[in-house]
């Protein structure tokens, strides 16, 4: 065979090999849509917890991409969770004058839905990015990543102020009805305190000690502060008016403090009174010093969106469903 002919045949063979390799390349997978929890139309009232399933496996947090433009690196983030009221029971309601004054002065996310019913799974969703098999107001010991772990890993601090909490890493279902700081006397319930359901906290006395009563509230005590009112002040076993009075007395302790500069306060509800989109349509009030009056965010959102917003603010990895949730992108 002539040398030139052999070279031409070799070139044709090499081109065929390269073409076959390119045809077998694996396409980049697309991110699946988040799973929507099945709605359970009946809310489970009452403070008594029930036995739960075994802890679920620990998922790996999704690395955080470039943060959403417009979400500041807040100095402090405060989160107050109220109970069991549909959006229309709060927004524009005569029984909630203080809450509506905050909505007029600051911001409101108008299209937020809770994940499911009853209460406790929503608290788990809000602080870990998934339901993790929780379906009842039960006794859970979850070995899963959570926002409290994230905050520690980011070199920041957290504190939970649970009204009426008995202290000393109390893991019981219900505390005595007591007066604890601002508002009416009422019971503490474990199901509204998600921190106590994470094994990384409940089995570590030093971390567990960061859950304390509301009477010792200090707006400068930690970077992330979660406030859990008792069953009366959170509207669970009372009216919208009682909860509104509690917020009117308590919220100025946050927004009137020097620590609130460059910070944000989220006031949300665990669930609504319907099963719309899982857990009902809920109000989420957003308060930050630099916000324009009557700011609104109308995008579709849920508890994972609020977690995503916290993660974006502090450039933390996304937990589970927070990776595909839209953050609450206000003009803060």
mmCIF file of C-alpha atoms in Angstrom:
data_model
loop_
_atom_site.group_PDB
_atom_site.id
_atom_site.type_symbol
_atom_site.label_atom_id
_atom_site.label_comp_id
_atom_site.label_asym_id
_atom_site.label_seq_id
_atom_site.Cartn_x
_atom_site.Cartn_y
_atom_site.Cartn_z
ATOM 1 C CA UNK A 1 0.000 0.000 0.000
ATOM 2 C CA UNK A 2 1.319 3.489 -0.876
ATOM 3 C CA UNK A 3 2.284 5.676 2.163
ATOM 4 C CA UNK A 4 -0.163 8.435 1.239
ATOM 5 C CA UNK A 5 -3.037 5.952 0.899
ATOM 6 C CA UNK A 6 -2.248 4.455 4.326
ATOM 7 C CA UNK A 7 -2.200 7.936 5.913
ATOM 8 C CA UNK A 8 -5.613 8.749 4.395
ATOM 9 C CA UNK A 9 -7.136 5.514 5.725
ATOM 10 C CA UNK A 10 -5.721 6.145 9.208
ATOM 11 C CA UNK A 11 -7.205 9.663 9.242
ATOM 12 C CA UNK A 12 -10.641 8.357 8.287
ATOM 13 C CA UNK A 13 -10.520 5.751 11.072
ATOM 14 C CA UNK A 14 -9.486 8.364 13.665
ATOM 15 C CA UNK A 15 -12.351 10.674 12.644
ATOM 16 C CA UNK A 16 -14.838 7.831 12.954
ATOM 17 C CA UNK A 17 -13.600 7.032 16.462
ATOM 18 C CA UNK A 18 -13.941 10.680 17.600
ATOM 19 C CA UNK A 19 -17.455 10.952 16.129
ATOM 20 C CA UNK A 20 -18.568 7.818 17.995
ATOM 21 C CA UNK A 21 -17.138 9.125 21.281
ATOM 22 C CA UNK A 22 -19.008 12.421 20.959
ATOM 23 C CA UNK A 23 -22.255 10.605 20.202
ATOM 24 C CA UNK A 24 -21.938 8.674 23.479
ATOM 25 C CA UNK A 25 -21.451 11.749 25.726
ATOM 26 C CA UNK A 26 -23.752 11.868 28.703
ATOM 27 C CA UNK A 27 -26.049 14.940 28.810
ATOM 28 C CA UNK A 28 -26.001 17.118 31.902
ATOM 29 C CA UNK A 29 -28.897 16.076 34.174
ATOM 30 C CA UNK A 30 -31.560 18.633 35.030
ATOM 31 C CA UNK A 31 -32.582 19.362 38.611
ATOM 32 C CA UNK A 32 -35.866 17.652 39.481
ATOM 33 C CA UNK A 33 -38.766 19.710 40.726
ATOM 34 C CA UNK A 34 -39.305 19.632 44.496
ATOM 35 C CA UNK A 35 -41.681 17.043 45.795
ATOM 36 C CA UNK A 36 -44.974 18.465 47.004
ATOM 37 C CA UNK A 37 -46.220 16.876 50.259
ATOM 38 C CA UNK A 38 -49.634 15.270 50.007
ATOM 39 C CA UNK A 39 -52.260 17.528 51.609
ATOM 40 C CA UNK A 40 -53.923 16.373 54.787
ATOM 41 C CA UNK A 41 -57.066 18.444 55.229
ATOM 42 C CA UNK A 42 -57.533 17.811 58.935
ATOM 43 C CA UNK A 43 -55.312 19.693 61.386
ATOM 44 C CA UNK A 44 -54.327 17.781 64.522
ATOM 45 C CA UNK A 45 -54.889 20.059 67.538
ATOM 46 C CA UNK A 46 -53.720 19.626 71.077
ATOM 47 C CA UNK A 47 -50.322 19.712 72.729
ATOM 48 C CA UNK A 48 -49.858 15.982 73.347
ATOM 49 C CA UNK A 49 -47.172 14.390 71.187
ATOM 50 C CA UNK A 50 -47.301 10.846 69.861
ATOM 51 C CA UNK A 51 -44.581 8.261 69.123
ATOM 52 C CA UNK A 52 -42.696 8.822 65.902
ATOM 53 C CA UNK A 53 -40.862 6.934 63.232
ATOM 54 C CA UNK A 54 -37.119 6.266 63.278
ATOM 55 C CA UNK A 55 -34.703 9.061 62.288
ATOM 56 C CA UNK A 56 -34.018 9.443 58.601
ATOM 57 C CA UNK A 57 -30.619 9.326 56.923
ATOM 58 C CA UNK A 58 -28.537 12.495 56.740
ATOM 59 C CA UNK A 59 -28.661 14.088 53.253
ATOM 60 C CA UNK A 60 -25.805 16.168 51.882
ATOM 61 C CA UNK A 61 -26.521 19.914 51.661
ATOM 62 C CA UNK A 62 -26.479 21.331 48.143
ATOM 63 C CA UNK A 63 -23.647 23.820 47.595
ATOM 64 C CA UNK A 64 -24.849 27.413 47.386
ATOM 65 C CA UNK A 65 -24.543 29.079 43.972
ATOM 66 C CA UNK A 66 -24.200 32.802 43.454
ATOM 67 C CA UNK A 67 -26.572 34.464 45.959
ATOM 68 C CA UNK A 68 -29.711 36.175 44.723
ATOM 69 C CA UNK A 69 -29.068 39.823 44.041
ATOM 70 C CA UNK A 70 -30.818 42.111 46.509
ATOM 71 C CA UNK A 71 -30.743 39.861 49.602
ATOM 72 C CA UNK A 72 -28.332 41.551 52.021
ATOM 73 C CA UNK A 73 -25.953 39.875 54.421
ATOM 74 C CA UNK A 74 -28.151 40.708 57.399
ATOM 75 C CA UNK A 75 -26.515 41.448 60.717
ATOM 76 C CA UNK A 76 -29.200 39.547 62.641
ATOM 77 C CA UNK A 77 -32.086 37.373 61.491
ATOM 78 C CA UNK A 78 -35.115 37.002 63.794
ATOM 79 C CA UNK A 79 -37.877 34.459 63.174
ATOM 80 C CA UNK A 80 -41.227 34.383 65.008
ATOM 81 C CA UNK A 81 -43.578 31.499 64.196
ATOM 82 C CA UNK A 82 -47.269 31.909 64.934
ATOM 83 C CA UNK A 83 -49.957 29.232 64.654
ATOM 84 C CA UNK A 84 -52.852 27.902 62.625
ATOM 85 C CA UNK A 85 -54.289 30.935 60.844
ATOM 86 C CA UNK A 86 -55.118 31.313 57.168
ATOM 87 C CA UNK A 87 -53.847 34.375 55.277
ATOM 88 C CA UNK A 88 -57.251 36.084 55.246
ATOM 89 C CA UNK A 89 -57.531 35.804 59.035
ATOM 90 C CA UNK A 90 -54.509 38.108 59.362
ATOM 91 C CA UNK A 91 -54.083 40.327 56.316
ATOM 92 C CA UNK A 92 -56.692 43.076 56.387
ATOM 93 C CA UNK A 93 -58.364 41.616 59.477
ATOM 94 C CA UNK A 94 -59.750 44.032 62.090
ATOM 95 C CA UNK A 95 -58.571 41.663 64.822
ATOM 96 C CA UNK A 96 -54.916 42.155 63.748
ATOM 97 C CA UNK A 97 -54.290 45.925 63.772
ATOM 98 C CA UNK A 98 -50.645 45.674 64.851
ATOM 99 C CA UNK A 99 -49.752 43.029 62.274
ATOM 100 C CA UNK A 100 -51.398 45.101 59.553
ATOM 101 C CA UNK A 101 -49.465 48.166 60.679
ATOM 102 C CA UNK A 102 -46.250 46.188 60.129
ATOM 103 C CA UNK A 103 -47.529 45.083 56.711
ATOM 104 C CA UNK A 104 -48.218 48.714 55.760
ATOM 105 C CA UNK A 105 -44.886 49.997 57.074
ATOM 106 C CA UNK A 106 -42.659 47.144 55.881
ATOM 107 C CA UNK A 107 -43.337 44.082 53.703
ATOM 108 C CA UNK A 108 -45.588 41.101 53.040
ATOM 109 C CA UNK A 109 -45.098 37.927 51.010
ATOM 110 C CA UNK A 110 -48.556 37.415 49.562
ATOM 111 C CA UNK A 111 -48.298 33.945 48.022
ATOM 112 C CA UNK A 112 -46.798 31.689 50.717
ATOM 113 C CA UNK A 113 -48.159 28.223 51.490
ATOM 114 C CA UNK A 114 -47.368 25.892 54.361
ATOM 115 C CA UNK A 115 -45.971 22.462 53.524
ATOM 116 C CA UNK A 116 -48.548 20.221 55.178
ATOM 117 C CA UNK A 117 -50.658 19.519 58.273
ATOM 118 C CA UNK A 118 -50.355 19.253 61.258
ATOM 119 C CA UNK A 119 -47.985 21.705 62.979
ATOM 120 C CA UNK A 120 -44.731 19.913 63.714
ATOM 121 C CA UNK A 121 -43.798 18.785 60.188
ATOM 122 C CA UNK A 122 -43.986 22.429 59.090
ATOM 123 C CA UNK A 123 -41.451 23.450 61.735
ATOM 124 C CA UNK A 124 -39.162 20.669 60.527
ATOM 125 C CA UNK A 125 -39.603 21.779 56.902
ATOM 126 C CA UNK A 126 -38.871 25.381 57.811
ATOM 127 C CA UNK A 127 -35.630 24.547 59.628
ATOM 128 C CA UNK A 128 -34.275 21.587 57.636
ATOM 129 C CA UNK A 129 -35.644 21.922 54.106
ATOM 130 C CA UNK A 130 -37.720 18.735 54.096
ATOM 131 C CA UNK A 131 -40.385 16.857 56.028
ATOM 132 C CA UNK A 132 -37.935 13.986 56.647
ATOM 133 C CA UNK A 133 -40.753 11.523 57.177
ATOM 134 C CA UNK A 134 -42.555 13.563 59.836
ATOM 135 C CA UNK A 135 -46.309 13.251 59.534
ATOM 136 C CA UNK A 136 -47.674 13.923 63.042
ATOM 137 C CA UNK A 137 -47.147 16.104 66.086
ATOM 138 C CA UNK A 138 -44.912 13.323 67.360
ATOM 139 C CA UNK A 139 -41.690 12.670 69.208
ATOM 140 C CA UNK A 140 -38.845 12.914 66.667
ATOM 141 C CA UNK A 141 -35.092 12.559 67.023
ATOM 142 C CA UNK A 142 -33.880 13.482 63.544
ATOM 143 C CA UNK A 143 -30.305 12.945 62.449
ATOM 144 C CA UNK A 144 -30.504 15.448 59.590
ATOM 145 C CA UNK A 145 -28.742 18.724 58.714
ATOM 146 C CA UNK A 146 -30.651 21.783 59.897
ATOM 147 C CA UNK A 147 -30.395 25.545 59.937
ATOM 148 C CA UNK A 148 -28.934 25.558 63.462
ATOM 149 C CA UNK A 149 -26.075 23.336 62.271
ATOM 150 C CA UNK A 150 -25.630 25.585 59.247
ATOM 151 C CA UNK A 151 -25.395 28.730 61.338
ATOM 152 C CA UNK A 152 -22.737 27.156 63.550
ATOM 153 C CA UNK A 153 -20.783 25.922 60.529
ATOM 154 C CA UNK A 154 -20.856 29.436 59.068
ATOM 155 C CA UNK A 155 -19.178 30.796 62.197
ATOM 156 C CA UNK A 156 -22.353 32.505 63.394
ATOM 157 C CA UNK A 157 -24.491 31.976 66.486
ATOM 158 C CA UNK A 158 -28.103 30.962 67.168
ATOM 159 C CA UNK A 159 -30.542 30.989 70.055
ATOM 160 C CA UNK A 160 -34.100 29.694 70.476
ATOM 161 C CA UNK A 161 -36.410 31.526 72.882
ATOM 162 C CA UNK A 162 -39.248 29.103 73.629
ATOM 163 C CA UNK A 163 -41.898 30.617 75.878
ATOM 164 C CA UNK A 164 -42.523 28.480 78.976
ATOM 165 C CA UNK A 165 -39.682 26.055 78.155
ATOM 166 C CA UNK A 166 -38.797 24.089 81.327
ATOM 167 C CA UNK A 167 -35.062 24.198 80.549
ATOM 168 C CA UNK A 168 -32.275 21.649 81.092
ATOM 169 C CA UNK A 169 -32.708 20.047 77.649
ATOM 170 C CA UNK A 170 -36.308 19.182 78.478
ATOM 171 C CA UNK A 171 -37.549 16.623 75.949
ATOM 172 C CA UNK A 172 -41.091 16.160 77.239
ATOM 173 C CA UNK A 173 -44.149 16.953 75.181
ATOM 174 C CA UNK A 174 -45.728 19.714 77.278
ATOM 175 C CA UNK A 175 -44.607 22.239 79.878
ATOM 176 C CA UNK A 176 -46.722 23.777 82.608
ATOM 177 C CA UNK A 177 -48.838 26.810 81.778
ATOM 178 C CA UNK A 178 -46.776 29.709 83.111
ATOM 179 C CA UNK A 179 -46.165 33.396 82.581
ATOM 180 C CA UNK A 180 -42.842 33.799 80.791
ATOM 181 C CA UNK A 181 -41.956 37.323 79.795
ATOM 182 C CA UNK A 182 -44.430 39.234 77.645
ATOM 183 C CA UNK A 183 -47.984 38.062 77.034
ATOM 184 C CA UNK A 184 -50.468 35.697 78.638
ATOM 185 C CA UNK A 185 -49.661 32.547 80.579
ATOM 186 C CA UNK A 186 -49.641 29.431 78.434
ATOM 187 C CA UNK A 187 -48.077 26.056 77.823
ATOM 188 C CA UNK A 188 -44.825 25.255 76.060
ATOM 189 C CA UNK A 189 -45.079 22.318 73.630
ATOM 190 C CA UNK A 190 -42.220 20.368 72.127
ATOM 191 C CA UNK A 191 -43.903 20.164 68.710
ATOM 192 C CA UNK A 192 -43.424 23.925 68.190
ATOM 193 C CA UNK A 193 -39.715 23.868 69.109
ATOM 194 C CA UNK A 194 -37.913 22.222 66.167
ATOM 195 C CA UNK A 195 -34.435 22.504 67.687
ATOM 196 C CA UNK A 196 -35.268 19.861 70.299
ATOM 197 C CA UNK A 197 -36.112 17.353 67.547
ATOM 198 C CA UNK A 198 -32.604 17.337 66.037
ATOM 199 C CA UNK A 199 -30.198 14.792 67.502
ATOM 200 C CA UNK A 200 -27.219 17.093 66.908
ATOM 201 C CA UNK A 201 -28.742 19.460 69.477
ATOM 202 C CA UNK A 202 -30.664 17.319 71.946
ATOM 203 C CA UNK A 203 -27.641 15.055 72.545
ATOM 204 C CA UNK A 204 -25.260 17.985 73.104
ATOM 205 C CA UNK A 205 -25.868 19.800 76.389
ATOM 206 C CA UNK A 206 -23.845 22.840 75.344
ATOM 207 C CA UNK A 207 -25.908 23.368 72.198
ATOM 208 C CA UNK A 208 -29.144 22.427 73.950
ATOM 209 C CA UNK A 209 -28.457 25.180 76.476
ATOM 210 C CA UNK A 210 -29.066 27.693 73.678
ATOM 211 C CA UNK A 211 -32.785 26.959 74.035
ATOM 212 C CA UNK A 212 -34.096 29.125 76.875
ATOM 213 C CA UNK A 213 -37.222 30.884 78.121
ATOM 214 C CA UNK A 214 -38.537 34.061 76.544
ATOM 215 C CA UNK A 215 -38.102 36.171 79.694
ATOM 216 C CA UNK A 216 -34.355 36.277 79.016
ATOM 217 C CA UNK A 217 -34.772 37.540 75.453
ATOM 218 C CA UNK A 218 -31.851 39.620 74.202
ATOM 219 C CA UNK A 219 -31.969 40.870 70.585
ATOM 220 C CA UNK A 220 -28.174 40.989 70.510
ATOM 221 C CA UNK A 221 -27.566 37.536 72.002
ATOM 222 C CA UNK A 222 -27.111 35.686 68.698
ATOM 223 C CA UNK A 223 -27.031 36.183 64.934
ATOM 224 C CA UNK A 224 -30.066 33.945 64.351
ATOM 225 C CA UNK A 225 -32.834 34.064 66.948
ATOM 226 C CA UNK A 226 -36.000 31.988 66.723
ATOM 227 C CA UNK A 227 -38.920 32.980 68.950
ATOM 228 C CA UNK A 228 -41.541 30.340 69.817
ATOM 229 C CA UNK A 229 -44.512 31.814 71.748
ATOM 230 C CA UNK A 230 -46.635 29.623 74.016
ATOM 231 C CA UNK A 231 -49.935 28.044 72.950
ATOM 232 C CA UNK A 232 -51.922 31.156 73.879
ATOM 233 C CA UNK A 233 -49.691 33.893 72.502
ATOM 234 C CA UNK A 234 -49.066 32.087 69.192
ATOM 235 C CA UNK A 235 -52.829 31.950 68.377
ATOM 236 C CA UNK A 236 -52.940 28.126 68.560
ATOM 237 C CA UNK A 237 -55.375 27.973 71.492
ATOM 238 C CA UNK A 238 -56.573 31.567 71.379
ATOM 239 C CA UNK A 239 -57.717 34.237 68.949
ATOM 240 C CA UNK A 240 -56.029 36.393 66.337
ATOM 241 C CA UNK A 241 -56.546 39.368 68.660
ATOM 242 C CA UNK A 242 -54.615 37.699 71.496
ATOM 243 C CA UNK A 243 -51.700 36.907 69.178
ATOM 244 C CA UNK A 244 -51.771 40.424 67.764
ATOM 245 C CA UNK A 245 -51.549 41.866 71.287
ATOM 246 C CA UNK A 246 -48.557 39.643 72.029
ATOM 247 C CA UNK A 247 -46.753 40.786 68.896
ATOM 248 C CA UNK A 248 -47.549 44.430 69.652
ATOM 249 C CA UNK A 249 -45.903 44.066 73.051
ATOM 250 C CA UNK A 250 -42.954 41.922 71.951
ATOM 251 C CA UNK A 251 -41.869 42.996 68.445
ATOM 252 C CA UNK A 252 -40.756 46.527 69.527
ATOM 253 C CA UNK A 253 -38.115 44.811 71.672
ATOM 254 C CA UNK A 254 -36.557 43.689 68.393
ATOM 255 C CA UNK A 255 -37.162 46.536 65.962
ATOM 256 C CA UNK A 256 -36.530 49.214 68.581
ATOM 257 C CA UNK A 257 -33.120 47.814 69.522
ATOM 258 C CA UNK A 258 -29.703 48.885 68.273
ATOM 259 C CA UNK A 259 -29.138 45.277 67.167
ATOM 260 C CA UNK A 260 -31.863 45.624 64.534
ATOM 261 C CA UNK A 261 -29.791 47.889 62.299
ATOM 262 C CA UNK A 262 -29.064 46.028 59.028
ATOM 263 C CA UNK A 263 -31.195 43.116 60.248
ATOM 264 C CA UNK A 264 -34.481 41.429 59.352
ATOM 265 C CA UNK A 265 -37.480 40.000 61.198
ATOM 266 C CA UNK A 266 -39.703 37.318 59.653
ATOM 267 C CA UNK A 267 -43.128 36.667 61.185
ATOM 268 C CA UNK A 268 -44.760 33.613 59.658
ATOM 269 C CA UNK A 269 -47.326 30.924 60.489
ATOM 270 C CA UNK A 270 -46.798 27.187 60.724
ATOM 271 C CA UNK A 271 -49.959 26.343 58.742
ATOM 272 C CA UNK A 272 -53.280 27.747 57.652
ATOM 273 C CA UNK A 273 -56.801 26.494 58.196
ATOM 274 C CA UNK A 274 -57.149 24.828 54.780
ATOM 275 C CA UNK A 275 -55.235 22.205 52.796
ATOM 276 C CA UNK A 276 -54.485 24.482 49.840
ATOM 277 C CA UNK A 277 -51.105 23.489 48.352
ATOM 278 C CA UNK A 278 -50.533 21.205 51.314
ATOM 279 C CA UNK A 279 -50.858 23.305 54.439
ATOM 280 C CA UNK A 280 -52.916 26.361 53.541
ATOM 281 C CA UNK A 281 -52.260 29.962 52.531
ATOM 282 C CA UNK A 282 -50.291 31.767 55.246
ATOM 283 C CA UNK A 283 -49.139 35.325 55.846
ATOM 284 C CA UNK A 284 -45.410 36.037 56.046
ATOM 285 C CA UNK A 285 -44.537 39.515 57.282
ATOM 286 C CA UNK A 286 -41.036 40.818 56.559
ATOM 287 C CA UNK A 287 -39.617 43.705 58.590
ATOM 288 C CA UNK A 288 -36.268 45.331 57.837
ATOM 289 C CA UNK A 289 -35.141 48.937 58.513
ATOM 290 C CA UNK A 290 -34.403 49.862 54.896
ATOM 291 C CA UNK A 291 -37.572 48.534 53.281
ATOM 292 C CA UNK A 292 -39.884 50.794 51.351
ATOM 293 C CA UNK A 293 -43.366 51.015 52.915
ATOM 294 C CA UNK A 294 -45.872 48.401 51.750
ATOM 295 C CA UNK A 295 -43.262 46.287 49.948
ATOM 296 C CA UNK A 296 -44.736 43.141 48.419
ATOM 297 C CA UNK A 297 -43.380 39.853 47.128
ATOM 298 C CA UNK A 298 -45.987 37.981 45.073
ATOM 299 C CA UNK A 299 -43.922 35.035 43.852
ATOM 300 C CA UNK A 300 -44.990 31.487 44.709
ATOM 301 C CA UNK A 301 -43.290 30.557 47.982
ATOM 302 C CA UNK A 302 -43.372 28.159 50.926
ATOM 303 C CA UNK A 303 -41.462 27.337 54.109
ATOM 304 C CA UNK A 304 -38.512 26.230 52.011
ATOM 305 C CA UNK A 305 -38.433 29.700 50.448
ATOM 306 C CA UNK A 306 -37.973 31.307 53.848
ATOM 307 C CA UNK A 307 -35.146 28.893 54.677
ATOM 308 C CA UNK A 308 -33.602 29.628 51.258
ATOM 309 C CA UNK A 309 -33.724 33.358 52.005
ATOM 310 C CA UNK A 310 -31.778 32.861 55.248
ATOM 311 C CA UNK A 311 -29.242 30.682 53.441
ATOM 312 C CA UNK A 312 -28.820 33.241 50.647
ATOM 313 C CA UNK A 313 -28.321 36.051 53.150
ATOM 314 C CA UNK A 314 -25.470 34.246 54.886
ATOM 315 C CA UNK A 315 -24.112 32.382 51.840
ATOM 316 C CA UNK A 316 -24.820 28.982 53.373
ATOM 317 C CA UNK A 317 -25.388 25.708 51.456
ATOM 318 C CA UNK A 318 -28.963 24.903 50.574
ATOM 319 C CA UNK A 319 -30.732 22.201 52.552
ATOM 320 C CA UNK A 320 -32.850 19.734 50.547
ATOM 321 C CA UNK A 321 -35.914 21.454 49.012
ATOM 322 C CA UNK A 322 -34.502 24.913 49.717
ATOM 323 C CA UNK A 323 -32.183 24.334 46.742
ATOM 324 C CA UNK A 324 -35.110 24.598 44.322
ATOM 325 C CA UNK A 325 -37.301 27.052 46.230
ATOM 326 C CA UNK A 326 -37.553 30.720 45.315
ATOM 327 C CA UNK A 327 -36.225 33.089 47.996
ATOM 328 C CA UNK A 328 -38.289 35.992 49.298
ATOM 329 C CA UNK A 329 -36.620 38.582 47.077
ATOM 330 C CA UNK A 330 -37.848 41.882 48.527
ATOM 331 C CA UNK A 331 -36.180 45.274 47.981
ATOM 332 C CA UNK A 332 -34.698 45.087 51.493
#
